[in-house]
Amino acid sequence: MTQGGNGPSGESLTIEQAIANIQGSDLSLRVYAAWWLGRFRVSDPQAVDVLILALADEDDRTDAGGYPLRRNAARALGKLGDRRAVQPLMDSLQCSDFYVREAAAQSLEALGDATCAAVLIQLLKGEIPGTLPAPEQGDLAEPYDAILEALGSLGITDAIPLIKPFLTHSIERVKYAAARALYQLASSAGEAAQYGNILVKALDGDDLQLRRAALADLGAIGYLGAAGAIADTLAENSLKLIALKGVLEKQVQRSATDDDLSEGAVHVMELMDSLL
Amino acid sequence: MTNPNPSAADLIRAVEKANSAQSLVDAVRDLADARIESASSLLIEALGYNNPGAAVAAVDGLVALGDVVVPTLLEQIDGYNYGARAWAVRALASIGHPDALETLLHTLETDFSMSVRRAAARGLGMLRWQLLPETEIEPAQSKALATLLPMTDDSEWIVRYATVVGLQALAIAIPPDHPDWHRKIHDRLSQMQATDESLAVRTRVKQAQAIISQFIQEQSNQTDSSISPDWQSILDKVYRRKASERPLEEGDPRRFKSVVATMSSSTN
């Protein structure tokens, strides 16, 4: 169960090599090393240092002006749990490359540091100059789903009025992200259920990709009211099981008594058993 | 069904002609609901369409047809498409015919796909052992136990979860004169409870311990209803009492006994 040191197709890399490669001259080795350090969660302070430096890289550019090395460095830093990355990632939220901003928002969510709230809100409101939309989807100005999810996970209740309008966004994934965030920020269980049920309804939709997205969101928030619908939706059992795992663990973490399996937890496990 | 009626032929044709994901789901669902034995091959084929809705419907249809489809399933298991293989193993597990034993054992030990291994782990616990000749039950259960126990260390949480489900079913199925087998299951579950890294797996272990404990309690005919978490100590009492009893087939007197116990306690 321990993470190995080898790449997925057997490329053997050591931590020292990866740290050296990321500062080297071969661009493809640099991008791979950044991914590798995140994949194997190399939280060595030196690894964090070189990844933070890579967030400011100017050498590696795509034809559309993107920064592949910065993207991978931003994604990796979210997995290493080092708070020193918070400020550099906040700076990355102002990068012109859509995917760097997306990765930075996701990593800031993972690091769980709410000091980035103000910048996230600025980005959500379109107040940061110089940001470019995603090349493939020109009408999407900002990585709204990543921003909304971060605001929800970080508990930024001030953002609620700004998040609500995204419930009617034209892109379903963005709507789901808004519902997910509002679920997490809700002040009562009843209010939360109202937003959770938007995601439950999405499990009934016609598009498999969107059902998969809704499953992931429901697992992430651990909404117990969705358990039956998760088990019934038309999607791979593996994805349903991961979503139900999220619901189960949320139930267990919430229950005050250590020994008792709550009725909800038992119900979720019965559903999981039936999907094995 | 050597001479399928026209509507069966229509249902089969509808599956073959389906030209969208949704029409395929609907056609497979209709075919599955019709329970046409001669369509079992087509249902098995539908497990490999990479359409989860169609696969769920096909598994339901195969499970509803039951034991008659087991030979075809065993023969047609897809060695190249792990998605289809997982669904086929799921169907075998839910049918529970012990002819699937060797396939499930082999699958659990060797398959690279976690969705296939998890289906096999659950299936190994759920076999209807009483369908085997009495002399074969013990060796079969012994193999199942020996193959399941190491899977509690699988690298995938879902395989470990499914192994707990399999071990729980096996603990309830094995005869009470095998205290060593029960002890092995008990010890392994306790170990997982203490060391497994996944909260979901540890929670399922707790649930399995409670279910086994309750089952054993019922068997032991104890009058006090407090359930001790330590089912090993209860077991020891049961073994002392039941050492001379042999496991019996369906209509099991052990169950009968617990019914009697319930009835007598409610009339007291």
Coordinates of C-alpha atoms in Angstrom, one line a residue:
Chain A
M1 CA 0.0 0.0 0.0
T2 CA 3.0 2.3 0.1
Q3 CA 3.6 4.6 -2.8
G4 CA 6.4 3.3 -4.9
G5 CA 9.2 5.4 -6.4
N6 CA 8.7 4.5 -10.0
G7 CA 6.7 6.2 -12.7
P8 CA 3.6 4.6 -14.1
S9 CA 5.3 2.9 -17.0
G10 CA 8.4 2.0 -15.1
E11 CA 10.4 5.2 -15.4
S12 CA 12.5 5.0 -12.4
L13 CA 13.2 8.4 -10.8
T14 CA 14.6 9.3 -7.5
I15 CA 13.6 12.3 -5.5
E16 CA 17.1 13.9 -6.1
Q17 CA 16.7 13.3 -9.8
A18 CA 13.2 14.7 -10.0
I19 CA 14.4 17.8 -8.1
A20 CA 17.3 18.2 -10.4
N21 CA 15.2 17.5 -13.5
I22 CA 12.7 20.2 -12.7
Q23 CA 15.5 22.8 -12.8
G24 CA 17.2 21.3 -15.9
S25 CA 17.1 22.3 -19.5
D26 CA 14.9 19.5 -20.9
L27 CA 11.4 20.9 -20.9
S28 CA 9.6 17.6 -21.1
L29 CA 11.7 16.2 -18.2
R30 CA 10.9 19.3 -16.2
V31 CA 7.1 18.9 -16.7
Y32 CA 7.3 15.2 -15.9
A33 CA 9.3 15.8 -12.8
A34 CA 6.7 18.3 -11.5
W35 CA 3.9 15.8 -12.1
W36 CA 6.0 13.0 -10.5
L37 CA 6.7 15.0 -7.3
G38 CA 3.0 15.5 -6.8
R39 CA 2.0 12.0 -7.8
F40 CA 4.3 10.4 -5.2
R41 CA 3.6 13.1 -2.7
V42 CA 7.2 14.0 -2.2
S43 CA 6.8 16.6 0.6
D44 CA 10.5 17.1 1.0
P45 CA 11.0 20.9 1.6
Q46 CA 13.5 21.0 -1.3
A47 CA 10.8 19.6 -3.6
V48 CA 8.4 22.3 -2.4
D49 CA 11.0 25.0 -3.1
V50 CA 11.6 23.9 -6.7
L51 CA 7.9 23.6 -7.4
I52 CA 7.3 27.1 -6.0
L53 CA 10.1 28.4 -8.3
A54 CA 8.4 26.5 -11.2
L55 CA 5.2 28.5 -10.7
A56 CA 7.1 31.5 -12.1
D57 CA 8.5 29.6 -15.1
E58 CA 8.7 31.5 -18.4
D59 CA 10.5 28.9 -20.6
D60 CA 7.8 26.4 -21.2
R61 CA 5.0 27.9 -23.3
T62 CA 2.3 26.4 -25.5
D63 CA 1.3 27.9 -28.9
A64 CA -1.8 29.4 -27.2
G65 CA 0.4 31.0 -24.5
G66 CA -0.2 28.4 -21.8
Y67 CA 2.4 27.4 -19.1
P68 CA 2.5 23.6 -18.9
L69 CA 5.2 23.5 -16.2
R70 CA 3.4 26.0 -14.1
R71 CA 0.2 23.9 -14.4
N72 CA 1.9 20.8 -13.2
A73 CA 3.7 22.6 -10.4
A74 CA 0.5 24.2 -9.2
R75 CA -1.3 20.8 -9.2
A76 CA 1.6 19.1 -7.3
L77 CA 1.8 21.7 -4.6
G78 CA -1.8 21.0 -3.7
K79 CA -0.8 17.4 -2.9
L80 CA 2.2 18.2 -0.7
G81 CA 0.4 20.0 2.2
D82 CA 3.0 22.6 2.7
R83 CA 1.5 26.0 3.6
R84 CA 4.5 27.8 2.2
A85 CA 2.8 27.3 -1.2
V86 CA -0.3 29.3 -0.3
Q87 CA 1.0 32.8 -1.2
P88 CA 2.7 31.7 -4.5
L89 CA -0.5 29.8 -5.5
M90 CA -2.5 33.0 -4.7
D91 CA -0.2 34.8 -7.2
S92 CA -0.9 32.0 -9.7
L93 CA -4.6 32.9 -9.5
Q94 CA -3.7 36.0 -11.5
C95 CA -1.8 34.1 -14.2
S96 CA -3.1 34.6 -17.8
D97 CA -3.3 30.8 -18.4
F98 CA -6.8 29.5 -17.5
Y99 CA -5.4 26.1 -16.5
V100 CA -2.8 27.5 -14.1
R101 CA -5.6 29.4 -12.4
E102 CA -7.7 26.3 -12.3
A103 CA -4.9 24.2 -10.8
A104 CA -4.1 26.9 -8.3
A105 CA -7.7 27.2 -7.1
Q106 CA -7.9 23.4 -6.7
S107 CA -4.6 23.3 -4.8
L108 CA -5.6 26.2 -2.5
E109 CA -8.8 24.2 -1.7
A110 CA -6.7 21.2 -0.9
L111 CA -4.3 23.1 1.3
G112 CA -7.3 24.4 3.3
D113 CA -6.0 27.9 3.9
A114 CA -8.8 30.5 3.8
T115 CA -6.4 33.5 3.4
C116 CA -6.9 33.1 -0.3
A117 CA -10.6 34.0 -0.1
A118 CA -10.3 37.6 -1.2
V119 CA -8.4 36.7 -4.4
L120 CA -10.8 33.8 -5.2
I121 CA -13.7 36.2 -4.9
Q122 CA -12.0 38.8 -7.1
L123 CA -11.4 36.1 -9.7
L124 CA -15.0 35.0 -9.5
K125 CA -16.2 38.6 -10.1
G126 CA -13.9 39.0 -13.1
E127 CA -11.9 41.7 -11.4
I128 CA -8.4 40.4 -12.1
P129 CA -7.0 41.9 -15.3
G130 CA -5.1 40.0 -17.9
T131 CA -6.7 36.6 -17.4
L132 CA -7.4 34.7 -20.7
P133 CA -10.3 32.2 -21.1
A134 CA -9.7 28.5 -21.8
P135 CA -8.5 28.1 -25.4
E136 CA -11.0 25.3 -26.1
Q137 CA -14.0 27.0 -24.5
G138 CA -13.7 30.7 -25.2
D139 CA -17.0 31.5 -23.5
L140 CA -15.7 30.3 -20.1
A141 CA -13.8 33.3 -18.8
E142 CA -12.6 31.7 -15.5
P143 CA -12.4 28.2 -14.0
Y144 CA -15.6 28.9 -12.1
D145 CA -16.2 25.3 -10.9
A146 CA -12.8 25.2 -9.3
I147 CA -13.2 28.6 -7.7
L148 CA -16.7 27.8 -6.4
E149 CA -15.6 24.4 -5.0
A150 CA -12.7 26.1 -3.2
L151 CA -15.0 28.8 -1.7
G152 CA -17.3 26.0 -0.4
S153 CA -14.6 23.8 1.0
L154 CA -12.9 26.7 2.7
G155 CA -16.1 27.8 4.4
I156 CA -16.2 31.3 2.9
T157 CA -19.8 32.1 3.9
D158 CA -19.3 35.8 2.8
A159 CA -19.3 34.5 -0.8
I160 CA -22.8 33.0 -0.7
P161 CA -24.5 35.9 -2.5
L162 CA -21.8 35.7 -5.2
I163 CA -22.2 32.0 -5.6
K164 CA -26.0 31.8 -5.9
P165 CA -26.2 33.3 -9.4
F166 CA -24.0 30.4 -10.7
L167 CA -26.9 28.0 -10.0
T168 CA -28.3 29.2 -13.3
H169 CA -25.0 29.2 -15.2
S170 CA -25.2 27.8 -18.8
I171 CA -22.6 25.1 -18.1
E172 CA -23.9 22.2 -16.0
R173 CA -20.6 21.5 -14.3
V174 CA -20.5 25.1 -13.0
K175 CA -24.1 24.8 -11.7
Y176 CA -23.1 21.6 -9.8
A177 CA -20.1 23.3 -8.3
A178 CA -22.3 26.2 -7.1
A179 CA -24.8 23.7 -5.5
R180 CA -21.9 21.8 -3.9
A181 CA -20.5 25.0 -2.4
L182 CA -23.8 26.2 -1.2
Y183 CA -24.5 22.8 0.4
Q184 CA -21.2 23.2 2.3
L185 CA -21.9 26.8 3.3
A186 CA -25.5 26.3 4.3
S187 CA -26.5 27.3 7.8
S188 CA -29.0 24.5 8.4
A189 CA -29.5 20.8 7.4
G190 CA -32.7 21.7 5.6
E191 CA -31.1 24.4 3.6
A192 CA -28.2 22.2 2.7
A193 CA -30.6 19.4 1.5
Q194 CA -32.1 21.9 -0.9
Y195 CA -28.7 22.3 -2.6
G196 CA -27.8 18.7 -2.3
N197 CA -31.0 17.8 -4.1
I198 CA -30.0 19.8 -7.1
L199 CA -27.1 17.3 -7.4
V200 CA -29.4 14.4 -6.8
K201 CA -31.6 15.6 -9.7
A202 CA -28.5 15.7 -11.9
L203 CA -28.1 11.9 -11.4
D204 CA -31.3 11.6 -13.4
G205 CA -29.9 13.4 -16.4
D206 CA -29.2 12.0 -19.8
D207 CA -25.5 12.7 -20.1
L208 CA -23.3 10.0 -18.5
Q209 CA -20.4 12.5 -18.1
L210 CA -22.6 14.8 -16.1
R211 CA -24.0 12.0 -14.0
R212 CA -20.4 11.1 -13.2
A213 CA -19.6 14.7 -12.3
A214 CA -22.6 14.8 -9.9
L215 CA -21.5 11.5 -8.3
A216 CA -18.1 13.0 -7.6
D217 CA -19.7 16.1 -6.1
L218 CA -22.1 14.1 -3.9
G219 CA -19.3 12.0 -2.6
A220 CA -17.2 15.0 -1.9
I221 CA -19.9 16.6 0.2
G222 CA -21.1 13.3 1.7
Y223 CA -24.8 14.1 1.4
L224 CA -26.6 11.2 3.1
G225 CA -29.9 12.1 1.4
A226 CA -28.4 11.2 -1.9
A227 CA -27.4 7.6 -1.0
G228 CA -30.3 5.8 -2.6
A229 CA -30.1 8.0 -5.8
I230 CA -26.4 7.3 -6.0
A231 CA -26.9 3.6 -5.9
D232 CA -29.6 3.8 -8.6
T233 CA -28.1 6.1 -11.2
L234 CA -26.8 4.8 -14.5
A235 CA -23.1 4.9 -14.1
E236 CA -20.2 2.5 -13.3
N237 CA -20.5 0.8 -9.9
S238 CA -16.9 1.8 -9.2
L239 CA -17.8 5.5 -9.3
K240 CA -21.0 4.9 -7.2
L241 CA -18.9 3.1 -4.6
I242 CA -16.5 5.9 -4.3
A243 CA -19.3 8.4 -3.9
L244 CA -21.0 6.2 -1.3
K245 CA -17.6 5.9 0.5
G246 CA -17.6 9.7 0.8
V247 CA -21.1 9.6 2.2
L248 CA -20.3 6.8 4.7
E249 CA -17.1 8.4 6.0
K250 CA -18.9 11.7 6.5
Q251 CA -21.6 9.9 8.5
V252 CA -19.0 8.2 10.7
Q253 CA -17.0 11.3 11.3
R254 CA -20.1 13.2 12.3
S255 CA -21.5 10.6 14.7
A256 CA -20.6 11.5 18.2
T257 CA -20.5 8.0 19.7
D258 CA -17.6 5.9 18.7
D259 CA -19.1 2.4 19.0
D260 CA -22.5 2.8 17.5
L261 CA -23.0 2.4 13.8
S262 CA -25.6 5.0 12.9
E263 CA -28.7 4.0 11.0
G264 CA -27.5 6.1 8.1
A265 CA -24.1 4.5 8.0
V266 CA -25.6 1.0 8.0
H267 CA -28.0 2.0 5.2
V268 CA -25.1 3.3 3.1
M269 CA -23.1 0.1 3.7
E270 CA -26.1 -2.0 2.6
L271 CA -26.1 0.0 -0.7
M272 CA -22.4 -0.4 -1.1
D273 CA -22.6 -4.2 -0.5
S274 CA -25.2 -4.4 -3.3
L275 CA -22.9 -2.7 -5.8
L276 CA -19.8 -4.9 -5.2
Chain B
M1 CA -36.7 -22.7 -25.7
T2 CA -35.9 -24.2 -29.1
N3 CA -38.7 -22.4 -30.8
P4 CA -38.8 -18.9 -29.5
N5 CA -42.1 -17.1 -30.0
P6 CA -42.1 -14.0 -32.2
S7 CA -42.0 -11.5 -29.3
A8 CA -38.8 -13.1 -28.0
A9 CA -37.3 -12.8 -31.5
D10 CA -38.5 -9.1 -31.6
L11 CA -36.8 -8.5 -28.2
I12 CA -33.6 -10.0 -29.4
R13 CA -33.7 -8.0 -32.6
A14 CA -34.3 -4.8 -30.7
V15 CA -31.0 -5.3 -28.8
E16 CA -29.1 -6.1 -31.9
K17 CA -30.5 -3.0 -33.7
A18 CA -30.3 -0.5 -30.9
N19 CA -28.5 2.6 -32.2
S20 CA -28.2 4.8 -29.2
A21 CA -27.0 4.4 -25.7
Q22 CA -30.5 4.9 -24.3
S23 CA -32.3 2.6 -26.8
L24 CA -29.8 -0.1 -26.0
V25 CA -30.5 0.2 -22.2
D26 CA -34.2 0.0 -22.9
A27 CA -33.9 -3.0 -25.3
V28 CA -31.6 -4.9 -22.9
R29 CA -34.0 -4.1 -20.0
D30 CA -37.0 -5.5 -22.0
L31 CA -35.1 -8.6 -23.0
A32 CA -33.9 -9.1 -19.4
D33 CA -37.4 -8.7 -18.0
A34 CA -38.8 -11.3 -20.4
R35 CA -36.6 -14.0 -18.9
I36 CA -35.9 -15.9 -22.1
E37 CA -33.4 -18.6 -21.4
S38 CA -32.2 -18.8 -25.0
A39 CA -31.3 -15.1 -24.8
S40 CA -28.7 -15.6 -22.1
S41 CA -25.8 -15.4 -24.5
L42 CA -27.0 -12.1 -25.8
L43 CA -27.4 -10.8 -22.3
I44 CA -23.8 -11.9 -21.5
E45 CA -22.7 -10.1 -24.7
A46 CA -24.4 -7.0 -23.4
L47 CA -22.1 -7.0 -20.4
G48 CA -19.3 -6.0 -22.8
Y49 CA -21.0 -3.0 -24.6
N50 CA -19.4 -0.5 -22.2
N51 CA -22.8 0.8 -21.3
P52 CA -23.3 0.6 -17.6
G53 CA -27.1 0.9 -17.9
A54 CA -27.3 -2.0 -20.3
A55 CA -24.9 -4.0 -18.1
V56 CA -27.0 -3.5 -15.0
A57 CA -30.1 -4.6 -16.8
A58 CA -28.3 -7.6 -18.3
V59 CA -26.9 -8.7 -14.9
D60 CA -30.5 -8.4 -13.4
G61 CA -31.8 -10.6 -16.3
L62 CA -29.1 -13.2 -15.8
V63 CA -29.6 -13.3 -12.1
A64 CA -33.3 -13.7 -12.6
L65 CA -32.7 -16.7 -14.9
G66 CA -30.5 -18.2 -12.2
D67 CA -28.7 -21.5 -12.2
V68 CA -29.4 -22.3 -15.8
V69 CA -27.2 -19.5 -17.1
V70 CA -24.2 -20.5 -14.9
P71 CA -22.5 -22.9 -17.5
T72 CA -22.9 -20.3 -20.3
L73 CA -21.5 -17.5 -18.0
L74 CA -18.5 -19.6 -17.0
E75 CA -17.8 -20.4 -20.6
Q76 CA -18.2 -16.9 -22.0
I77 CA -16.4 -14.9 -19.3
D78 CA -14.4 -12.3 -21.3
G79 CA -10.7 -12.7 -20.8
Y80 CA -9.9 -9.4 -22.6
N81 CA -12.5 -6.9 -21.5
Y82 CA -12.3 -6.3 -17.7
G83 CA -15.5 -4.3 -17.7
A84 CA -17.4 -7.2 -19.0
R85 CA -15.6 -9.6 -16.7
A86 CA -16.5 -7.6 -13.7
W87 CA -20.2 -7.7 -14.6
A88 CA -20.1 -11.4 -15.4
V89 CA -18.4 -12.2 -12.0
R90 CA -21.1 -10.0 -10.4
A91 CA -23.8 -12.1 -12.0
L92 CA -22.1 -15.3 -10.9
A93 CA -21.8 -14.0 -7.4
S94 CA -25.4 -13.0 -7.2
I95 CA -26.6 -16.3 -8.5
G96 CA -24.4 -18.1 -5.9
H97 CA -24.1 -21.4 -7.6
P98 CA -21.1 -23.3 -6.3
D99 CA -20.0 -24.3 -9.8
A100 CA -18.6 -20.8 -10.0
L101 CA -16.2 -21.6 -7.1
E102 CA -13.0 -22.3 -9.1
T103 CA -13.6 -19.3 -11.4
L104 CA -14.1 -17.0 -8.4
L105 CA -11.0 -18.4 -6.6
H106 CA -8.9 -17.9 -9.7
T107 CA -10.3 -14.5 -10.4
L108 CA -9.8 -13.2 -6.9
E109 CA -6.2 -14.4 -6.8
T110 CA -5.0 -13.3 -10.2
D111 CA -7.2 -10.6 -11.8
F112 CA -5.5 -7.2 -12.2
S113 CA -8.8 -5.3 -12.2
M114 CA -10.1 -4.2 -8.8
S115 CA -13.7 -4.3 -10.0
V116 CA -13.3 -7.9 -10.9
R117 CA -11.6 -8.8 -7.6
R118 CA -14.2 -7.0 -5.5
A119 CA -17.0 -8.9 -7.3
A120 CA -15.2 -12.2 -6.7
A121 CA -14.6 -11.5 -3.0
R122 CA -18.2 -10.9 -2.4
G123 CA -19.2 -13.9 -4.5
L124 CA -17.0 -16.3 -2.6
G125 CA -18.9 -15.6 0.6
M126 CA -22.3 -15.9 -1.0
L127 CA -22.2 -19.3 -2.6
R128 CA -25.0 -21.7 -1.8
W129 CA -22.8 -24.4 -0.3
Q130 CA -25.7 -26.7 0.4
L131 CA -25.9 -27.4 -3.3
L132 CA -22.6 -29.3 -3.1
P133 CA -22.4 -32.9 -2.1
E134 CA -21.9 -33.0 1.6
T135 CA -18.4 -34.3 1.4
E136 CA -17.3 -31.4 -0.8
I137 CA -18.6 -28.5 1.3
E138 CA -15.8 -28.5 3.8
P139 CA -12.9 -28.5 1.2
A140 CA -14.8 -25.8 -0.8
Q141 CA -15.2 -23.5 2.2
S142 CA -11.7 -24.1 3.3
K143 CA -10.4 -22.9 -0.1
A144 CA -12.7 -19.9 -0.1
L145 CA -11.4 -19.0 3.3
A146 CA -7.8 -19.5 2.4
T147 CA -8.2 -17.3 -0.7
L148 CA -10.2 -14.6 1.0
L149 CA -7.9 -14.0 4.1
P150 CA -4.9 -12.7 2.2
M151 CA -7.2 -10.3 0.2
T152 CA -7.6 -8.3 3.5
D153 CA -4.2 -6.9 2.5
D154 CA -5.1 -5.9 -1.1
S155 CA -3.9 -2.5 -2.1
E156 CA -7.4 -1.3 -3.1
W157 CA -9.8 -0.3 -0.4
I158 CA -12.8 -1.6 -2.3
V159 CA -11.3 -5.0 -2.6
R160 CA -10.6 -5.1 1.1
Y161 CA -14.2 -3.8 1.7
A162 CA -15.6 -6.6 -0.5
T163 CA -13.4 -9.2 1.3
V164 CA -14.9 -8.2 4.6
V165 CA -18.4 -8.7 3.1
G166 CA -17.2 -12.1 1.8
L167 CA -15.7 -13.1 5.2
Q168 CA -18.9 -12.1 7.0
A169 CA -21.0 -14.3 4.8
L170 CA -18.5 -17.2 5.1
A171 CA -18.4 -16.8 8.9
I172 CA -22.2 -17.3 9.0
A173 CA -22.1 -20.2 6.5
I174 CA -19.3 -22.4 8.0
P175 CA -20.4 -25.0 10.5
P176 CA -20.0 -24.4 14.2
D177 CA -17.6 -27.3 14.6
H178 CA -14.8 -25.3 12.9
P179 CA -13.7 -23.0 15.7
D180 CA -10.3 -22.6 14.1
W181 CA -11.9 -21.1 10.9
H182 CA -14.1 -18.8 13.0
R183 CA -11.0 -17.8 15.0
K184 CA -9.1 -17.0 11.8
I185 CA -11.9 -14.7 10.6
H186 CA -12.3 -13.1 14.0
D187 CA -8.6 -12.4 14.3
R188 CA -8.2 -11.0 10.8
L189 CA -11.2 -8.7 11.3
S190 CA -9.8 -7.5 14.6
Q191 CA -6.5 -6.8 12.9
M192 CA -8.2 -4.8 10.1
Q193 CA -10.2 -2.9 12.7
A194 CA -6.9 -1.8 14.3
T195 CA -4.8 -1.1 11.2
D196 CA -6.7 -0.6 8.0
E197 CA -6.0 2.8 6.6
S198 CA -9.5 3.3 5.1
L199 CA -12.2 4.6 7.4
A200 CA -14.8 3.0 5.2
V201 CA -13.2 -0.4 5.5
R202 CA -12.8 -0.1 9.2
T203 CA -16.5 0.8 9.5
R204 CA -17.5 -2.2 7.4
V205 CA -15.4 -4.4 9.6
K206 CA -17.3 -3.1 12.6
Q207 CA -20.6 -3.8 10.9
A208 CA -19.4 -7.4 10.0
Q209 CA -18.3 -8.0 13.6
A210 CA -21.7 -6.9 14.8
I211 CA -23.6 -9.0 12.3
I212 CA -21.6 -12.2 13.0
S213 CA -21.8 -11.6 16.7
Q214 CA -25.6 -11.2 16.5
F215 CA -25.9 -14.4 14.4
I216 CA -23.8 -16.4 16.9
Q217 CA -25.7 -15.0 19.8
E218 CA -28.9 -16.2 18.2
Q219 CA -27.4 -19.6 17.6
S220 CA -26.3 -19.8 21.2
N221 CA -29.9 -19.5 22.5
Q222 CA -28.7 -17.2 25.3
T223 CA -31.5 -15.7 27.2
D224 CA -29.8 -12.4 28.0
S225 CA -30.0 -10.1 25.0
S226 CA -26.9 -8.0 25.6
I227 CA -24.6 -8.5 22.6
S228 CA -21.0 -8.7 23.6
P229 CA -18.5 -7.3 21.1
D230 CA -16.3 -10.3 21.7
W231 CA -17.9 -13.0 19.7
Q232 CA -15.0 -15.2 20.2
S233 CA -16.0 -15.9 23.8
I234 CA -19.6 -16.5 22.7
L235 CA -18.3 -18.8 20.0
D236 CA -16.4 -20.9 22.5
K237 CA -19.5 -21.5 24.4
V238 CA -21.4 -22.4 21.3
Y239 CA -18.8 -24.9 20.3
R240 CA -18.8 -26.6 23.6
R241 CA -22.5 -27.1 23.2
K242 CA -22.6 -27.9 19.6
A243 CA -19.5 -30.0 19.2
S244 CA -21.4 -33.1 18.3
E245 CA -23.8 -31.5 15.8
R246 CA -23.2 -31.7 12.1
P247 CA -24.2 -28.9 9.6
L248 CA -27.4 -29.6 7.9
E249 CA -28.9 -28.6 4.6
E250 CA -31.6 -26.1 3.8
G251 CA -34.3 -25.9 6.4
D252 CA -31.4 -25.9 8.8
P253 CA -32.4 -26.8 12.4
R254 CA -30.0 -24.2 13.7
R255 CA -32.3 -21.5 12.3
F256 CA -35.3 -23.5 13.4
K257 CA -33.9 -23.5 16.9
S258 CA -33.4 -19.8 17.0
V259 CA -37.0 -19.3 15.8
V260 CA -38.1 -21.6 18.6
A261 CA -36.0 -19.6 21.0
T262 CA -37.6 -16.3 19.8
M263 CA -41.1 -17.8 20.1
S264 CA -40.5 -19.2 23.5
S265 CA -39.0 -16.0 24.8
S266 CA -41.9 -14.0 23.5
T267 CA -44.4 -16.3 25.2
N268 CA -42.6 -16.3 28.5

